[in-house]
Each structure stands twice: as C-alpha cells, then as structure tokens.
C-alpha cells in the first residue's frame, strides 16, 4: 500500500565562524555530544523532517538520545534562514543547522560547509499511498510517478534522491541513508510514539 518514490535527506550545515575550536561534527553522535549544547538549529517547523529526526534518534539512542537532541537545540529556523545565518560571532547564529540536502546548494562556501553524516543522512521518505483493492485502476498513476522522467525531476541531481533504479542520483558510495525501516514502523504505534517523543523533546528544551 505504501511506495517510497524518493527521499529527503537531512544533513549538517556547519557555520565555520561559530565552531570556536570545536571540530566539525561528522556523525549524529557528534551532534548529540555536550560539545554542541545550545548550538544546533533543528527544523521543528518542518514536521516531516522533524518527525523523521526524532524517530530515528529514538531508534538509535533511545529516550536519552531525545534528551541529548534537546540539549543541542538552539533555535527553530526555516532551512533557507539557516543558510543565511552567516554573521561572525553572532550569539543568535547556530553552529550547526540540520537541513534538507537540497538547501546546501545555497551555502556560502567562505563561512559554511555542508556535511553528509558518515553514519548516514536521516531521511524523510516521499510516499505514494494506494488502496490495495484499487491497485489495477491506479497502476497507470503508479507507473507514471515511478517512471524515469518523474524520477529525474524528484532527484534534481541527488537533492531529492529517487528510488527508481534507473536514475543516477549523483551521490557517492559513502553518502548513505539512515531510516527507521518498515519493521520498526510495524512494531510501534507511530502516532502515539510521535506524541510521546515530541512531548519529551518540548519538555526538555524548556528546562
């Protein structure tokens, strides 16, 4: 019933002017460390990406991971605003912003660097949903959205990678993905879990 047509990868946008002697984070675990307390812009307003983020962090690190993510949280910005946060020594400027890979094409290479996490970019899948009993009548629509032509549009040279095996997403072998997976989804009440994790995150950031 669910078909993943493409994905939105989340990567790090690092403001080099705000590192203050810290090393550029290379993994999600780096980002959750005490070193980046109150330093990370998280896309709370982008529900799809935020949900993918907290679910994946929970799967990898448990509730302790959510607490650490809240500790790292600095502010909520739209990805385009994150890219524009370039002023040196600005206390309101995040050191690291979690943004869709697409927005890295806007970065200022003099002060910013995009990092694809070594342990994988957390992805928010782009789904197509179809009722099983209407599979035959919807097959033409499914075929259209899974065609190479549409796959190339989704991909945009790897910015929204397509799942179509005929598409070259222009990604390197080390640009891996991190996703919770179907088995995790099947074993959990996702609606309840998301409410629980969002509540914990929000409670932690106002401590």
Short mmCIF file of C-alpha atoms in Angstrom, two decimals:
data_model
loop_
_atom_site.label_atom_id
_atom_site.label_comp_id
_atom_site.label_asym_id
_atom_site.label_seq_id
_atom_site.Cartn_x
_atom_site.Cartn_y
_atom_site.Cartn_z
CA UNK A 1 0.00 0.00 0.00
CA UNK A 2 2.95 2.31 0.51
CA UNK A 3 5.53 3.07 -2.12
CA UNK A 4 8.59 5.24 -1.49
CA UNK A 5 9.16 7.31 -4.62
CA UNK A 6 12.02 9.40 -3.26
CA UNK A 7 13.60 10.70 -0.06
CA UNK A 8 14.55 13.99 1.59
CA UNK A 9 17.98 13.55 3.23
CA UNK A 10 18.86 15.65 6.30
CA UNK A 11 22.49 16.84 6.51
CA UNK A 12 24.55 19.25 8.61
CA UNK A 13 25.20 22.84 7.60
CA UNK A 14 28.16 23.99 9.70
CA UNK A 15 28.97 27.65 10.27
CA UNK A 16 32.77 27.60 10.48
CA UNK A 17 32.82 31.03 12.16
CA UNK A 18 30.91 29.64 15.16
CA UNK A 19 32.98 26.49 15.83
CA UNK A 20 35.30 28.24 18.31
CA UNK A 21 37.88 25.49 18.32
CA UNK A 22 35.43 22.59 18.04
CA UNK A 23 35.87 20.02 15.31
CA UNK A 24 33.32 19.87 12.51
CA UNK A 25 30.74 17.20 13.51
CA UNK A 26 30.83 14.15 11.26
CA UNK A 27 28.13 11.93 12.80
CA UNK A 28 24.80 12.24 14.59
CA UNK A 29 26.51 11.12 17.77
CA UNK A 30 28.89 14.08 17.46
CA UNK A 31 25.89 16.38 17.22
CA UNK A 32 24.37 14.92 20.41
CA UNK A 33 27.53 15.49 22.45
CA UNK A 34 27.86 18.07 25.23
CA UNK A 35 30.25 19.96 22.97
CA UNK A 36 27.32 21.14 20.83
CA UNK A 37 24.98 22.09 23.67
CA UNK A 38 22.74 25.01 22.66
CA UNK A 39 24.39 25.10 19.23
CA UNK A 40 22.12 23.30 16.75
CA UNK A 41 19.21 24.62 14.73
CA UNK A 42 16.57 21.92 14.37
CA UNK A 43 13.72 22.15 11.80
CA UNK A 44 10.87 21.82 14.31
CA UNK A 45 8.51 23.57 11.91
CA UNK A 46 9.16 21.05 9.13
CA UNK A 47 7.01 18.28 10.59
CA UNK A 48 8.00 15.55 8.12
CA UNK A 49 11.71 16.14 8.65
CA UNK A 50 11.39 16.73 12.40
CA UNK A 51 9.35 13.56 12.84
CA UNK A 52 11.91 11.56 10.86
CA UNK A 53 14.66 13.09 13.00
CA UNK A 54 13.21 12.30 16.42
CA UNK A 55 12.06 8.81 15.40
CA UNK A 56 15.49 7.90 14.04
CA UNK A 57 17.32 9.37 17.04
CA UNK A 58 14.98 7.40 19.32
CA UNK A 59 15.57 4.17 17.40
CA UNK A 60 19.34 4.65 17.58
CA UNK A 61 19.79 6.15 21.06
CA UNK A 62 16.51 5.71 22.93
CA UNK A 63 14.89 8.42 25.06
CA UNK A 64 18.35 9.51 26.20
CA UNK A 65 19.02 10.49 22.59
CA UNK A 66 15.93 12.74 22.59
CA UNK A 67 17.20 14.43 25.77
CA UNK A 68 20.59 14.99 24.15
CA UNK A 69 18.97 16.35 20.98
CA UNK A 70 17.03 18.82 23.12
CA UNK A 71 20.27 19.79 24.87
CA UNK A 72 21.87 20.56 21.49
CA UNK A 73 18.82 22.52 20.32
CA UNK A 74 19.37 26.24 19.85
CA UNK A 75 16.54 27.57 17.75
CA UNK A 76 13.99 26.67 15.12
CA UNK A 77 14.70 28.15 11.71
CA UNK A 78 13.43 27.52 8.22
CA UNK A 79 16.24 25.87 6.17
CA UNK A 80 16.58 28.96 3.98
CA UNK A 81 17.10 31.05 7.14
CA UNK A 82 19.71 28.56 8.37
CA UNK A 83 21.70 29.03 5.20
CA UNK A 84 21.54 32.81 5.67
CA UNK A 85 22.88 32.65 9.28
CA UNK A 86 26.41 33.72 8.39
CA UNK A 87 27.30 36.62 10.68
CA UNK A 88 30.51 36.01 12.60
CA UNK A 89 30.30 35.88 16.42
CA UNK A 90 26.54 36.37 16.37
CA UNK A 91 25.15 34.77 19.53
CA UNK A 92 21.92 34.06 17.67
CA UNK A 93 23.69 32.15 14.93
CA UNK A 94 23.63 28.34 15.26
CA UNK A 95 26.89 26.48 14.84
CA UNK A 96 25.15 23.60 13.06
CA UNK A 97 21.83 23.52 11.24
CA UNK A 98 20.03 20.31 10.31
CA UNK A 99 18.66 20.97 6.83
CA UNK A 100 17.41 19.12 3.75
CA UNK A 101 20.29 18.34 1.39
CA UNK A 102 18.53 20.44 -1.26
CA UNK A 103 19.33 23.69 0.59
CA UNK A 104 23.08 23.07 0.57
CA UNK A 105 23.21 24.46 -2.95
CA UNK A 106 22.65 27.90 -1.36
CA UNK A 107 25.56 27.80 1.09
CA UNK A 108 28.27 30.43 1.40
CA UNK A 109 31.47 28.43 0.92
CA UNK A 110 33.54 31.09 2.68
CA UNK A 111 31.84 30.58 6.04
CA UNK A 112 29.75 27.42 5.69
CA UNK A 113 30.36 23.76 4.95
CA UNK A 114 27.81 21.03 4.24
CA UNK A 115 28.46 17.69 5.94
CA UNK A 116 26.79 14.45 4.88
CA UNK A 117 26.89 12.44 8.16
CA UNK A 118 29.26 9.48 7.96
CA UNK A 119 26.66 7.28 9.69
CA UNK A 120 24.02 8.28 7.13
CA UNK A 121 21.71 11.18 6.33
CA UNK A 122 18.41 10.77 8.18
CA UNK A 123 15.70 10.59 5.53
CA UNK A 124 12.10 11.64 5.33
CA UNK A 125 10.52 9.36 2.70
CA UNK A 126 8.29 10.71 -0.07
CA UNK A 127 5.38 8.26 -0.08
CA UNK A 128 2.72 7.30 -2.56
CA UNK A 129 -0.27 5.56 -0.97
CA UNK A 130 -2.75 3.40 -2.87
CA UNK A 131 -5.65 1.22 -1.70
CA UNK A 132 -4.95 -2.44 -2.31
CA UNK A 133 -8.38 -3.09 -3.78
CA UNK A 134 -7.83 -0.34 -6.37
CA UNK A 135 -4.39 -1.49 -7.44
CA UNK A 136 -5.39 -2.24 -11.04
CA UNK A 137 -7.18 1.05 -11.64
CA UNK A 138 -4.32 3.03 -10.09
CA UNK A 139 -1.47 1.17 -11.78
CA UNK A 140 -1.11 3.74 -14.56
CA UNK A 141 -0.69 6.52 -11.96
CA UNK A 142 1.86 4.47 -10.02
CA UNK A 143 3.79 3.73 -13.21
CA UNK A 144 3.80 7.42 -14.10
CA UNK A 145 5.24 8.55 -10.76
CA UNK A 146 7.81 5.74 -10.81
CA UNK A 147 8.89 6.48 -14.40
CA UNK A 148 12.46 7.64 -15.16
CA UNK A 149 11.11 11.02 -16.29
CA UNK A 150 9.49 11.75 -12.93
CA UNK A 151 12.42 10.14 -11.13
CA UNK A 152 14.76 12.66 -12.74
CA UNK A 153 12.54 15.51 -11.54
CA UNK A 154 12.48 14.13 -7.99
CA UNK A 155 16.20 13.53 -7.98
CA UNK A 156 17.28 17.00 -9.09
CA UNK A 157 20.86 15.72 -9.27
CA UNK A 158 20.58 13.97 -5.94
CA UNK A 159 18.88 16.71 -3.94
CA UNK A 160 15.73 14.55 -3.54
CA UNK A 161 17.09 11.08 -4.39
CA UNK A 162 14.73 8.88 -6.39
CA UNK A 163 14.21 5.19 -5.60
CA UNK A 164 13.97 4.39 -9.30
CA UNK A 165 16.93 2.10 -10.05
CA UNK A 166 17.30 3.68 -13.50
CA UNK A 167 18.04 7.11 -12.04
CA UNK A 168 21.54 8.35 -11.33
CA UNK A 169 21.15 10.42 -8.16
CA UNK A 170 24.76 11.64 -8.46
CA UNK A 171 25.58 10.52 -4.94
CA UNK A 172 28.86 8.99 -3.80
CA UNK A 173 29.03 5.49 -2.34
CA UNK A 174 29.75 6.92 1.12
CA UNK A 175 26.60 9.09 1.07
CA UNK A 176 24.50 6.60 3.00
CA UNK A 177 20.95 6.91 4.33
CA UNK A 178 19.58 6.33 7.82
CA UNK A 179 15.90 5.32 8.13
CA UNK A 180 13.82 3.65 10.84
CA UNK A 181 12.62 0.93 8.42
CA UNK A 182 9.38 -0.97 7.90
CA UNK A 183 9.99 -3.41 10.77
CA UNK A 184 10.21 -0.57 13.32
CA UNK A 185 7.05 1.01 11.90
CA UNK A 186 5.17 -2.30 12.07
CA UNK A 187 6.14 -2.90 15.71
CA UNK A 188 5.15 0.53 17.02
CA UNK A 189 2.04 2.70 17.22
CA UNK A 190 3.63 5.55 15.30
CA UNK A 191 1.03 8.18 16.22
CA UNK A 192 1.39 7.54 19.95
CA UNK A 193 5.17 7.28 19.75
CA UNK A 194 5.49 10.59 17.93
CA UNK A 195 3.32 12.35 20.52
CA UNK A 196 5.43 10.85 23.31
CA UNK A 197 8.73 11.88 21.72
CA UNK A 198 7.52 15.38 20.82
CA UNK A 199 6.30 15.87 24.40
CA UNK A 200 9.66 14.72 25.81
CA UNK A 201 11.62 16.95 23.42
CA UNK A 202 9.49 20.00 24.22
CA UNK A 203 9.69 19.32 27.95
CA UNK A 204 13.47 19.03 27.78
CA UNK A 205 14.05 22.27 25.85
CA UNK A 206 12.17 24.39 28.42
CA UNK A 207 14.09 23.04 31.41
#
